[in-house]
mmCIF file of C-alpha atoms and ligand atoms in Angstrom:
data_model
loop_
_atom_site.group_PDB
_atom_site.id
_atom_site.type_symbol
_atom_site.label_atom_id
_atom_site.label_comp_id
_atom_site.label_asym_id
_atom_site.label_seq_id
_atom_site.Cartn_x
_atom_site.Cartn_y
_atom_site.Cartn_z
ATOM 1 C CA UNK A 1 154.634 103.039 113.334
ATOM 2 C CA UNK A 2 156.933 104.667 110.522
ATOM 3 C CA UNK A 3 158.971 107.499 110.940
ATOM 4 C CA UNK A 4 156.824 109.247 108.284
ATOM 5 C CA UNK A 5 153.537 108.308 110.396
ATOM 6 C CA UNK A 6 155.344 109.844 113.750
ATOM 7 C CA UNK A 7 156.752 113.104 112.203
ATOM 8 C CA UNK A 8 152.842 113.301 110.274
ATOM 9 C CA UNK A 9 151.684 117.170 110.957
ATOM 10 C CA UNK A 10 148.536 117.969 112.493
ATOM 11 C CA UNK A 11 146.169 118.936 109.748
ATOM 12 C CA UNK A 12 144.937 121.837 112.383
ATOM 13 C CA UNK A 13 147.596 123.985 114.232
ATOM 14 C CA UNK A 14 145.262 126.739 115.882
ATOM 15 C CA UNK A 15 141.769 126.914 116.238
ATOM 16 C CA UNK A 16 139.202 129.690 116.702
ATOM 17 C CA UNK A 17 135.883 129.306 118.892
ATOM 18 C CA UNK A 18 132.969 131.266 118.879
ATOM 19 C CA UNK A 19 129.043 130.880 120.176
ATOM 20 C CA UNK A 20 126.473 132.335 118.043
ATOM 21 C CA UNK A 21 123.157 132.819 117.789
ATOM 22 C CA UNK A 22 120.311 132.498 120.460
ATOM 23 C CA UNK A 23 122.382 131.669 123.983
ATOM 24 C CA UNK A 24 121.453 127.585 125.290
ATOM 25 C CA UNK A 25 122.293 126.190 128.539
ATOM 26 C CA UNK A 26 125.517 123.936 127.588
ATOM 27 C CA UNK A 27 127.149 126.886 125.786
ATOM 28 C CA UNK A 28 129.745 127.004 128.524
ATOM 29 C CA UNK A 29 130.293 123.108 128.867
ATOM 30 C CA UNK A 30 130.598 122.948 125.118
ATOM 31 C CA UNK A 31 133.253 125.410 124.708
ATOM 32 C CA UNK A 32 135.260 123.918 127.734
ATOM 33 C CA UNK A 33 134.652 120.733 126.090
ATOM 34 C CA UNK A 34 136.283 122.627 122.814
ATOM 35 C CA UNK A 35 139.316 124.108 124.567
ATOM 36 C CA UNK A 36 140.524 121.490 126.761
ATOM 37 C CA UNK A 37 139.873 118.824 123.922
ATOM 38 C CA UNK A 38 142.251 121.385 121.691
ATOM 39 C CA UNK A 39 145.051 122.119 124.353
ATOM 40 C CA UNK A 40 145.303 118.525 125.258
ATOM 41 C CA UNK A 41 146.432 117.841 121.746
ATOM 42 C CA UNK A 42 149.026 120.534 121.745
ATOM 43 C CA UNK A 43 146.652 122.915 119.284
ATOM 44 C CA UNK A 44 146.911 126.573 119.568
ATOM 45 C CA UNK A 45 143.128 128.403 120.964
ATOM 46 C CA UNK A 46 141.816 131.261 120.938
ATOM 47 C CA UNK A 47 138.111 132.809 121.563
ATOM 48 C CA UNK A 48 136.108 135.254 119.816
ATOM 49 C CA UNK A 49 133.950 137.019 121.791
ATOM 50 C CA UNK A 50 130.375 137.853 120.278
ATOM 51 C CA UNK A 51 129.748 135.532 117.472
ATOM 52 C CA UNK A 52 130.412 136.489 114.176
ATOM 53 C CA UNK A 53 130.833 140.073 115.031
ATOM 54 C CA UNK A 54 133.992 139.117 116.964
ATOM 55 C CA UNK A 55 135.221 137.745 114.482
ATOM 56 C CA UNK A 56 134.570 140.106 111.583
ATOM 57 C CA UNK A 57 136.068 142.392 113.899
ATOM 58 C CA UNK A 58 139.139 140.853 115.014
ATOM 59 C CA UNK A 59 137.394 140.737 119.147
ATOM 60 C CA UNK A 60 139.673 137.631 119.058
ATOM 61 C CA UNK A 61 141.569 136.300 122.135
ATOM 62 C CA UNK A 62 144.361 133.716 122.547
ATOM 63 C CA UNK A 63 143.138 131.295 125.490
ATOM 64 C CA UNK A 64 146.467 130.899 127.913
ATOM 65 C CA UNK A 65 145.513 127.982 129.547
ATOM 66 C CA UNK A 66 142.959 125.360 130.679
ATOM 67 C CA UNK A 67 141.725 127.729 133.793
ATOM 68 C CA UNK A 68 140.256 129.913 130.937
ATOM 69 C CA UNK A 69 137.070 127.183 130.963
ATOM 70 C CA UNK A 70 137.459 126.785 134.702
ATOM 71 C CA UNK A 71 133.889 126.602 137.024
ATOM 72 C CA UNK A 72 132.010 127.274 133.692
ATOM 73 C CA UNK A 73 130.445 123.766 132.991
ATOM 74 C CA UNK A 74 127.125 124.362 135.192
ATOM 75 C CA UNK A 75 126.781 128.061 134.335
ATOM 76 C CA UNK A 76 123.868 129.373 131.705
ATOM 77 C CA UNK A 77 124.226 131.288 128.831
ATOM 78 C CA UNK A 78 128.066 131.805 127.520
ATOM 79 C CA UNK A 79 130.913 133.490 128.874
ATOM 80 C CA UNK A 80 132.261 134.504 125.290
ATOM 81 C CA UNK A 81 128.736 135.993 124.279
ATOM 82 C CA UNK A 82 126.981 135.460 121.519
ATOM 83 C CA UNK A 83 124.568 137.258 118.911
ATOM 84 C CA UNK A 84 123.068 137.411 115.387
ATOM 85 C CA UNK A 85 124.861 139.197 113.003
ATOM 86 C CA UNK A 86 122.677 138.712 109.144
ATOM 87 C CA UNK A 87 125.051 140.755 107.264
ATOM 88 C CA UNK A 88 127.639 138.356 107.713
ATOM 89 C CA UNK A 89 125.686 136.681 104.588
ATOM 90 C CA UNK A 90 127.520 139.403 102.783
ATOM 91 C CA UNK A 91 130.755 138.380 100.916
ATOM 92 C CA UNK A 92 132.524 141.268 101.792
ATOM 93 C CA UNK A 93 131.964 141.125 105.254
ATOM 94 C CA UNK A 94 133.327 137.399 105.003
ATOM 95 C CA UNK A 95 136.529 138.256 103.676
ATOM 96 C CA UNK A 96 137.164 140.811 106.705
ATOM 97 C CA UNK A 97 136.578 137.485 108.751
ATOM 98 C CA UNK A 98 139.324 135.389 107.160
ATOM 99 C CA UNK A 99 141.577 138.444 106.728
ATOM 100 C CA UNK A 100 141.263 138.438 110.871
ATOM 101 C CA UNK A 101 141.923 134.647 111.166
ATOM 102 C CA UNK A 102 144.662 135.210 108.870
ATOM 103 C CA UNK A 103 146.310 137.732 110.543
ATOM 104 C CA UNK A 104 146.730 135.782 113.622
ATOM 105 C CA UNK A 105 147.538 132.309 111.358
ATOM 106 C CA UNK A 106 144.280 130.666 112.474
ATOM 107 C CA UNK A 107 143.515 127.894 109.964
ATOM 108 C CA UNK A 108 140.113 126.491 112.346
ATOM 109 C CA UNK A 109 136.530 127.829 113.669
ATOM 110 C CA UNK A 110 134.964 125.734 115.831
ATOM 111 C CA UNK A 111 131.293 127.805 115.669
ATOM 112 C CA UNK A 112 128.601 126.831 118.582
ATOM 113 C CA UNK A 113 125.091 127.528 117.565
ATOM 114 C CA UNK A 114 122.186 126.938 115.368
ATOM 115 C CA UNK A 115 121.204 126.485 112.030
ATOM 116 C CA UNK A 116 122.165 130.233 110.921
ATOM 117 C CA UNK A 117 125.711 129.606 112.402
ATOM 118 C CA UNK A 118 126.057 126.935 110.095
ATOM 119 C CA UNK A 119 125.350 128.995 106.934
ATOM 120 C CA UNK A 120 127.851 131.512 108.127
ATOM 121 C CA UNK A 121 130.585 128.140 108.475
ATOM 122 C CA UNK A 122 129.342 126.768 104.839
ATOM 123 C CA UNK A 123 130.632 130.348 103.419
ATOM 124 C CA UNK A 124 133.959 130.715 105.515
ATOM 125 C CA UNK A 125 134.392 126.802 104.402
ATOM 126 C CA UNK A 126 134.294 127.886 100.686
ATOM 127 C CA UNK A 127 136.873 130.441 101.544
ATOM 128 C CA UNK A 128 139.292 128.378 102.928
ATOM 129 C CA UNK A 129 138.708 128.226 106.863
ATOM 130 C CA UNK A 130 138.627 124.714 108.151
ATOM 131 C CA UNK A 131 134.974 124.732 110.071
ATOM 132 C CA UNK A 132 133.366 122.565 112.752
ATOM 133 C CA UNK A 133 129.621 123.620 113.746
ATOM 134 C CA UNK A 134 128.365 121.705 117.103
ATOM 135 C CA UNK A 135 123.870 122.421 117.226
ATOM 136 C CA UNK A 136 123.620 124.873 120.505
ATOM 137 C CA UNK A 137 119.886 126.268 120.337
ATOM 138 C CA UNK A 138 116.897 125.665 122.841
ATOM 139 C CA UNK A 139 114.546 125.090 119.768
ATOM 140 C CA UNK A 140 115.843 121.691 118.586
ATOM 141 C CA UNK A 141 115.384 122.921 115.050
ATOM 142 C CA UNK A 142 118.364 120.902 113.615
ATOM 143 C CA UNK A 143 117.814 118.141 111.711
ATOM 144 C CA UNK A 144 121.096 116.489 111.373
ATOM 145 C CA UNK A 145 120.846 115.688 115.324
ATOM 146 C CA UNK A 146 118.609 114.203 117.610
ATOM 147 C CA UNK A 147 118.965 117.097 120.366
ATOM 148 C CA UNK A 148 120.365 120.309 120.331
ATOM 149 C CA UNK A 149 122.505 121.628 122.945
ATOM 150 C CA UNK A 150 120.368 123.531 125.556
ATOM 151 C CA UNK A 151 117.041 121.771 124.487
ATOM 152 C CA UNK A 152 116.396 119.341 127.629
ATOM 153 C CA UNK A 153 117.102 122.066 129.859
ATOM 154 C CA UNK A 154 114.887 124.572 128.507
ATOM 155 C CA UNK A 155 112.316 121.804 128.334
ATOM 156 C CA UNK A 156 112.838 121.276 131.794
ATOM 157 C CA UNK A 157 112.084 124.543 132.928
ATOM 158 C CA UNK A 158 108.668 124.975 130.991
ATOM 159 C CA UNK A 159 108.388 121.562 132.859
ATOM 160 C CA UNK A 160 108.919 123.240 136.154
ATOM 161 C CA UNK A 161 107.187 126.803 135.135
ATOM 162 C CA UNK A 162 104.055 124.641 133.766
ATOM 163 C CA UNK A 163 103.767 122.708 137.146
ATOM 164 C CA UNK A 164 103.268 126.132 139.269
ATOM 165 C CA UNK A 165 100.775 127.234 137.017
ATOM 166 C CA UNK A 166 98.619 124.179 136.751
ATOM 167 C CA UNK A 167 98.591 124.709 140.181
ATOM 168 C CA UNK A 168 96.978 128.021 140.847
ATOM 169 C CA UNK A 169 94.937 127.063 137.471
ATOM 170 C CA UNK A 170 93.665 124.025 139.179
ATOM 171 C CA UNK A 171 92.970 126.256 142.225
ATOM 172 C CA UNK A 172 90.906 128.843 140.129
ATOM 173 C CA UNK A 173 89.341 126.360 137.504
ATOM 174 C CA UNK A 174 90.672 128.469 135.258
ATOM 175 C CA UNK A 175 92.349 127.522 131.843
ATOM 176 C CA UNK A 176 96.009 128.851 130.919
ATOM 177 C CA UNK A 177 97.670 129.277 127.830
ATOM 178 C CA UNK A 178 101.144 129.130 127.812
ATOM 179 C CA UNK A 179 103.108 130.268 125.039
ATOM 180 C CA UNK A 180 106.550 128.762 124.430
ATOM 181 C CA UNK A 181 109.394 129.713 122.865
ATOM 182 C CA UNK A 182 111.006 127.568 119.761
ATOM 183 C CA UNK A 183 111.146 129.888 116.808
ATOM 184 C CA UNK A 184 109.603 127.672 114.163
ATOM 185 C CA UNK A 185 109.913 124.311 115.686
ATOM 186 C CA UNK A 186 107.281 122.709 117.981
ATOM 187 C CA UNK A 187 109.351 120.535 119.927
ATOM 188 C CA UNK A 188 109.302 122.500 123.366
ATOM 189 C CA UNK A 189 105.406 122.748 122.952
ATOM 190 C CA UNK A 190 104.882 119.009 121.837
ATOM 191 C CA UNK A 191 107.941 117.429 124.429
ATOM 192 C CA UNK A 192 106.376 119.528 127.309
ATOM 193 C CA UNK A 193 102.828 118.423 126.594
ATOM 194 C CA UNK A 194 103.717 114.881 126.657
ATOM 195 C CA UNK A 195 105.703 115.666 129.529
ATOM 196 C CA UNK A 196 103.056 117.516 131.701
ATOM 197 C CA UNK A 197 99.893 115.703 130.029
ATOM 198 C CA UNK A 198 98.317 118.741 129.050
ATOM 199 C CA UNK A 199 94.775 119.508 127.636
ATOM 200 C CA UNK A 200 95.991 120.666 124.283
ATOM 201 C CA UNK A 201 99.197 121.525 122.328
ATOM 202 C CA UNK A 202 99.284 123.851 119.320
ATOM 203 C CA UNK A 203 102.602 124.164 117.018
ATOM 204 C CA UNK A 204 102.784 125.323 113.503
ATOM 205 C CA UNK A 205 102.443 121.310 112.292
ATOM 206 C CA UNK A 206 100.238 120.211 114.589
ATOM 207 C CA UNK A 207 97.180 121.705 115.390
ATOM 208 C CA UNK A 208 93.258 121.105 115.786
ATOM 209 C CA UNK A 209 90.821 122.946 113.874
ATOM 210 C CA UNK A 210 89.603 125.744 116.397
ATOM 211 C CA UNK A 211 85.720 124.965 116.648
ATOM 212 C CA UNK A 212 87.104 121.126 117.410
ATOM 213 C CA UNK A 213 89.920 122.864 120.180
ATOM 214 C CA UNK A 214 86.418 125.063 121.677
ATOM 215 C CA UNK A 215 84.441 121.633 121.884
ATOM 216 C CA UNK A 216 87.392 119.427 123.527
ATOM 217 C CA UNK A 217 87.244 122.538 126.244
ATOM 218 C CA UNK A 218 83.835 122.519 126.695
ATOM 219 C CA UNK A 219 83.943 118.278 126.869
ATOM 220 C CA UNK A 220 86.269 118.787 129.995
ATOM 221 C CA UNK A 221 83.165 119.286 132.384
ATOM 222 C CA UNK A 222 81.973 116.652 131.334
ATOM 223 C CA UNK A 223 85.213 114.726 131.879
ATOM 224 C CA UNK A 224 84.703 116.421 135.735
ATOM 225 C CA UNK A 225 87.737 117.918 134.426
ATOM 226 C CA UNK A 226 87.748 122.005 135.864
ATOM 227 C CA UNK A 227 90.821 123.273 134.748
ATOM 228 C CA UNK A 228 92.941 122.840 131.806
ATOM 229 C CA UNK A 229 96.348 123.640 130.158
ATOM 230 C CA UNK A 230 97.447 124.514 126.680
ATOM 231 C CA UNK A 231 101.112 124.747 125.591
ATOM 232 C CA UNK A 232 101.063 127.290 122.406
ATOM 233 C CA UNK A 233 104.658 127.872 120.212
ATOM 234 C CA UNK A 234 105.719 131.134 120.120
ATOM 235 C CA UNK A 235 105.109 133.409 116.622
ATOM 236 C CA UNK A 236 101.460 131.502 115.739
ATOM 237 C CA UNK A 237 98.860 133.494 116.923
ATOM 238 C CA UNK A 238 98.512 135.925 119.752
ATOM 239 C CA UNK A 239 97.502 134.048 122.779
ATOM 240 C CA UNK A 240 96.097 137.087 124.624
ATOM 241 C CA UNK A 241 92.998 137.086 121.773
ATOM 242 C CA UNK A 242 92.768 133.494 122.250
ATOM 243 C CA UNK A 243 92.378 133.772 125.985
ATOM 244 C CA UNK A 244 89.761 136.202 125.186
ATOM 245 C CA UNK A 245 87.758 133.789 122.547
ATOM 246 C CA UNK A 246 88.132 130.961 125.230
ATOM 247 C CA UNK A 247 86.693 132.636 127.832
ATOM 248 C CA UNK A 248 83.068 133.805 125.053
ATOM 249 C CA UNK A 249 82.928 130.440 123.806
ATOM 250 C CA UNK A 250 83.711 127.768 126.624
ATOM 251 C CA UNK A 251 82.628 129.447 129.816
ATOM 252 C CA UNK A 252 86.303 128.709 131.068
ATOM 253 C CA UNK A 253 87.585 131.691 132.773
ATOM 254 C CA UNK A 254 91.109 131.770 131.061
ATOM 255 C CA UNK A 255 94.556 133.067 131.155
ATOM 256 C CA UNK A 256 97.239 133.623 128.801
ATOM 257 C CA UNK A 257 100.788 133.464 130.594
ATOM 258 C CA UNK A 258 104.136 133.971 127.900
ATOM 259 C CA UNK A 259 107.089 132.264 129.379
ATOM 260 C CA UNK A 260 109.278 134.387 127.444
ATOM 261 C CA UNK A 261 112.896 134.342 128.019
ATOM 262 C CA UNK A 262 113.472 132.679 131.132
ATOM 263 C CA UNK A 263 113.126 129.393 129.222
ATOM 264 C CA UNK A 264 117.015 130.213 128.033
ATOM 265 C CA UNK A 265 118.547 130.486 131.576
ATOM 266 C CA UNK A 266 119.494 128.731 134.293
ATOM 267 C CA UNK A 267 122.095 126.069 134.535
ATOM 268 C CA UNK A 268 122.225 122.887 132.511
ATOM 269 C CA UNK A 269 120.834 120.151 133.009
ATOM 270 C CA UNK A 270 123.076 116.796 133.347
ATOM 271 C CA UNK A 271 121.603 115.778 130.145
ATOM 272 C CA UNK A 272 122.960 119.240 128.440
ATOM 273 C CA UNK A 273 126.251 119.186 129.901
ATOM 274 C CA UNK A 274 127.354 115.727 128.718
ATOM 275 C CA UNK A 275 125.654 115.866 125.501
ATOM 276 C CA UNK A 276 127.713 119.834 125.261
ATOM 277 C CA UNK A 277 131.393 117.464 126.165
ATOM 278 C CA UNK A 278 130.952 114.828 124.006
ATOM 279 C CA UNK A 279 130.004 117.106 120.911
ATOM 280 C CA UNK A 280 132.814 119.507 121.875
ATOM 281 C CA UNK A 281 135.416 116.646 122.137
ATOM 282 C CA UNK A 282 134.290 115.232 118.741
ATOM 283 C CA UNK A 283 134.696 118.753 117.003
ATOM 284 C CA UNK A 284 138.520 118.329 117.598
ATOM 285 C CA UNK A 285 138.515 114.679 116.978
ATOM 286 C CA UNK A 286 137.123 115.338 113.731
ATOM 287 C CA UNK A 287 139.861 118.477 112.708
ATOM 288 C CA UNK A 288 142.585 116.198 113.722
ATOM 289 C CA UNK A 289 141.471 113.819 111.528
ATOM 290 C CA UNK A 290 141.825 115.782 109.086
ATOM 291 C CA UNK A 291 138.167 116.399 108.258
ATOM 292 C CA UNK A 292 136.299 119.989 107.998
ATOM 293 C CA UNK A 293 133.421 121.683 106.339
ATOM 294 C CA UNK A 294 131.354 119.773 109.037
ATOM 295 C CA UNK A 295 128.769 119.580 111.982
ATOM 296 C CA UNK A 296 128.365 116.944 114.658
ATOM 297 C CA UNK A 297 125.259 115.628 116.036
ATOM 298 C CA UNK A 298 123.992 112.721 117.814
ATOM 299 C CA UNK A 299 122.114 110.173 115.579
ATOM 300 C CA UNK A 300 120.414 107.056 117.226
ATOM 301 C CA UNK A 301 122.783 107.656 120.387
ATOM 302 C CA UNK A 302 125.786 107.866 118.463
ATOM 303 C CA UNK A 303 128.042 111.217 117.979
ATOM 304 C CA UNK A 304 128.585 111.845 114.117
ATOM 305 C CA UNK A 305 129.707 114.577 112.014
ATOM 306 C CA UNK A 306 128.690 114.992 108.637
ATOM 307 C CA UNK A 307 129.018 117.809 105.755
ATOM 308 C CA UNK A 308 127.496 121.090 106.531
ATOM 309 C CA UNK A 309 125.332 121.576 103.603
ATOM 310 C CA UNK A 310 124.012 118.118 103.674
ATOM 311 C CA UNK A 311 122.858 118.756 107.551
ATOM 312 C CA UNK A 312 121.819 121.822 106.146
ATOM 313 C CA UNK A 313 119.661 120.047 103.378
ATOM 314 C CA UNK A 314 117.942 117.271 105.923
ATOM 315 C CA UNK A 315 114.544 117.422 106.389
ATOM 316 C CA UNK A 316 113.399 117.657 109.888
ATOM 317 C CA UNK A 317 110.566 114.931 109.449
ATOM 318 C CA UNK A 318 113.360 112.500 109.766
ATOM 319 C CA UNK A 319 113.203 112.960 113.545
ATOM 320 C CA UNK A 320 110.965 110.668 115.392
ATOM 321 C CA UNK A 321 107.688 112.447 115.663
ATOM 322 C CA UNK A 322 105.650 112.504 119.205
ATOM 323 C CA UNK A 323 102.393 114.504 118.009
ATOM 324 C CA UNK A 324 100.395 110.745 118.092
ATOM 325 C CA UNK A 325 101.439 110.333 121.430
ATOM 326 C CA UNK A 326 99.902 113.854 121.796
ATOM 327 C CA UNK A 327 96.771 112.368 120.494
ATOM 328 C CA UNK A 328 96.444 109.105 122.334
ATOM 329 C CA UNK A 329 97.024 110.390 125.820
ATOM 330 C CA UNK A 330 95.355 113.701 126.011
HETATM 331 O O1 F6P B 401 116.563 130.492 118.884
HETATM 332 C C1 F6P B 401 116.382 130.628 120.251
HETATM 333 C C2 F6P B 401 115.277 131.605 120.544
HETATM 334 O O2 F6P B 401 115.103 131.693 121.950
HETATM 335 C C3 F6P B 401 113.938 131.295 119.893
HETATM 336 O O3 F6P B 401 113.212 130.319 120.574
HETATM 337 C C4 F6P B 401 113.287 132.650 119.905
HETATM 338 O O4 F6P B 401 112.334 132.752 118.855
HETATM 339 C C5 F6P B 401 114.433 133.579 119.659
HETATM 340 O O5 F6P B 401 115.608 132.874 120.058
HETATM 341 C C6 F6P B 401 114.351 134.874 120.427
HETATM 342 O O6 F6P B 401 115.536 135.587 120.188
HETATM 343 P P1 F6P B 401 115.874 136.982 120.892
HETATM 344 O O7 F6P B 401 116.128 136.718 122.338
HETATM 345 O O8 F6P B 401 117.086 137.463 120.178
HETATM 346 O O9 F6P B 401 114.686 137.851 120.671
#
């Protein structure tokens, strides 16, 4: 190796990291991923607590050492908070955010969250800040990876809340809706009824024509099939008045059950917590290698990172799509 090679500077000295947007299970692993990754290679960290607020308004915090991430990797939610701020589309709200980073000669973000934490990177990228955005969000809805941090746990625990319904439903002969969360996506609807083998499944891209949905209930008798679940996505149609129509048009007595926000707690899963390290790791990989503006994802089983406005840009159809094996086994 040359003398020039060895004496090279880091392209990074100090690095920021926040979580933002809806809180996932992996939150925590992910950022201890991000500040053990960064202190092993001799980088300067510090936190912001609260998202984007904390950083517009300087809630920043130099990490001392390692212990800061201690006991955190199997804990839910994050320990640095995290929340929606939609004025930080403003420009002048984005210049108080460098002026902060500035101020305390931080040149990197590392931002944990969802899609809208990426549109607040792509901005502080344009102004300067070297940005790495790692998908945290229960809902799956990124496109430029295969899973989101936080989505097999939550899918787990529909798994688990769905099995102590069917239960009592089964009991009753009753039939239970069960609305979801996943903002616009259907993935926690369509994973968990492949998962549980459920009656029906109704998302904003896949659905059955209602007087069809009616029929397939009434067909169950005839199946010698007495009870029956349906896993509805959150923000289609209110499940209460469907319970309601059920009940007048199949002779099902039926129940409409919201998860609600229990689907976003609890501890990771194994799945969450390893998928959270290696993405965390690779955020710091990629900095030090002197690349920015970017997000990392897992594609085909392999950790990337690409630009942030071409994840942005990526369709979501380019993820494998389970609906027909929705329609074959149900
Ligand atoms: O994005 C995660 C998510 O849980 C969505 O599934 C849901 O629509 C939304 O956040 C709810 O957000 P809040 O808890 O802020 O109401």
């Amino acid at each position: 190796m040359s003398e020039i090679t060895k004496k090279a500077t880091k392209p990074v000295k100090s690095i920021a990291v926040l979580t933002s947007g809806g809180d996932a299970p992996g939150m925590n692993a992910c950022l201890r991923a991000v500040v053990r990754s960064a202190l092993k290679h001799g980088l300067e960290v510090f936190f912001v607590n609260d998202g984007y607020r904390g950083l517009v308004e300087g809630d920043i915090h130099p990490v001392i050492d390692r212990n800061f991430v201690k006991d955190i990797i199997n804990r839910g939610g994050t320990i640095i908070q995290s929340g929606r701020l939609p004025e930080f589309a403003k420009p002048e709200i984005q210049k108080k955010a460098i002026q902060q980073l500035k101020r305390r000669n931080i040149d990197s973000l590392v931002a944990i969250g969802g899609d809208g934490t990426y549109r607040g990177l792509l901005a502080l990228s344009k102004l300067g800040v070297k940005c790495i955005g790692l998908p945290a969000t229960i809902d799956n809805d990124i496109a430029s990876t295969d899973y989101t941090i936080g989505f097999d746990t939550c899918l787990n625990t529909i798994c688990d809340c769905v099995d102590k319904i069917r239960d009592t439903s089964s009991s009753h002969q009753r039939c239970s809706l069960i609305e979801v969360m996943g903002r616009h996506c259907g993935d926690l609807a369509v994973f968990a009824g492949i998962a549980e083998g459920v009656e029906a499944v109704i998302t904003y891209d896949y659905k059955i024509p209602e007087d069809e949905f009616m029929n397939d209930l009434r067909e169950l008798e005839k199946k010698k099939k007495h009870h029956a679940i349906v896993l509805v996505s959150e923000n289609l149609l209110d499940i209460h008045e469907l319970a309601k129509k059920v009940e007048r048009e199949t002779g099902f007595e039926c129940k409409a059950e919201v998860l609600g926000r229990l689907q976003r707690g609890g501890k990771p899963s194994a799945f969450d917590r390893i998928l959270a390290s290696k993405l965390g790791n690779h955020a710091i990989e990629t900095l030090l290698a002197g690349r920015s503006c970017r997000v990392c994802g897992v594609i085909h089983n392999v950790v990337e990172d690409i630009d942030i406005d071409e994840a942005l840009a990526m369709p979501r159809d380019r993820k494998e799509n389970l609906t027909k094996l929705l329609d074959i086994l149900r």
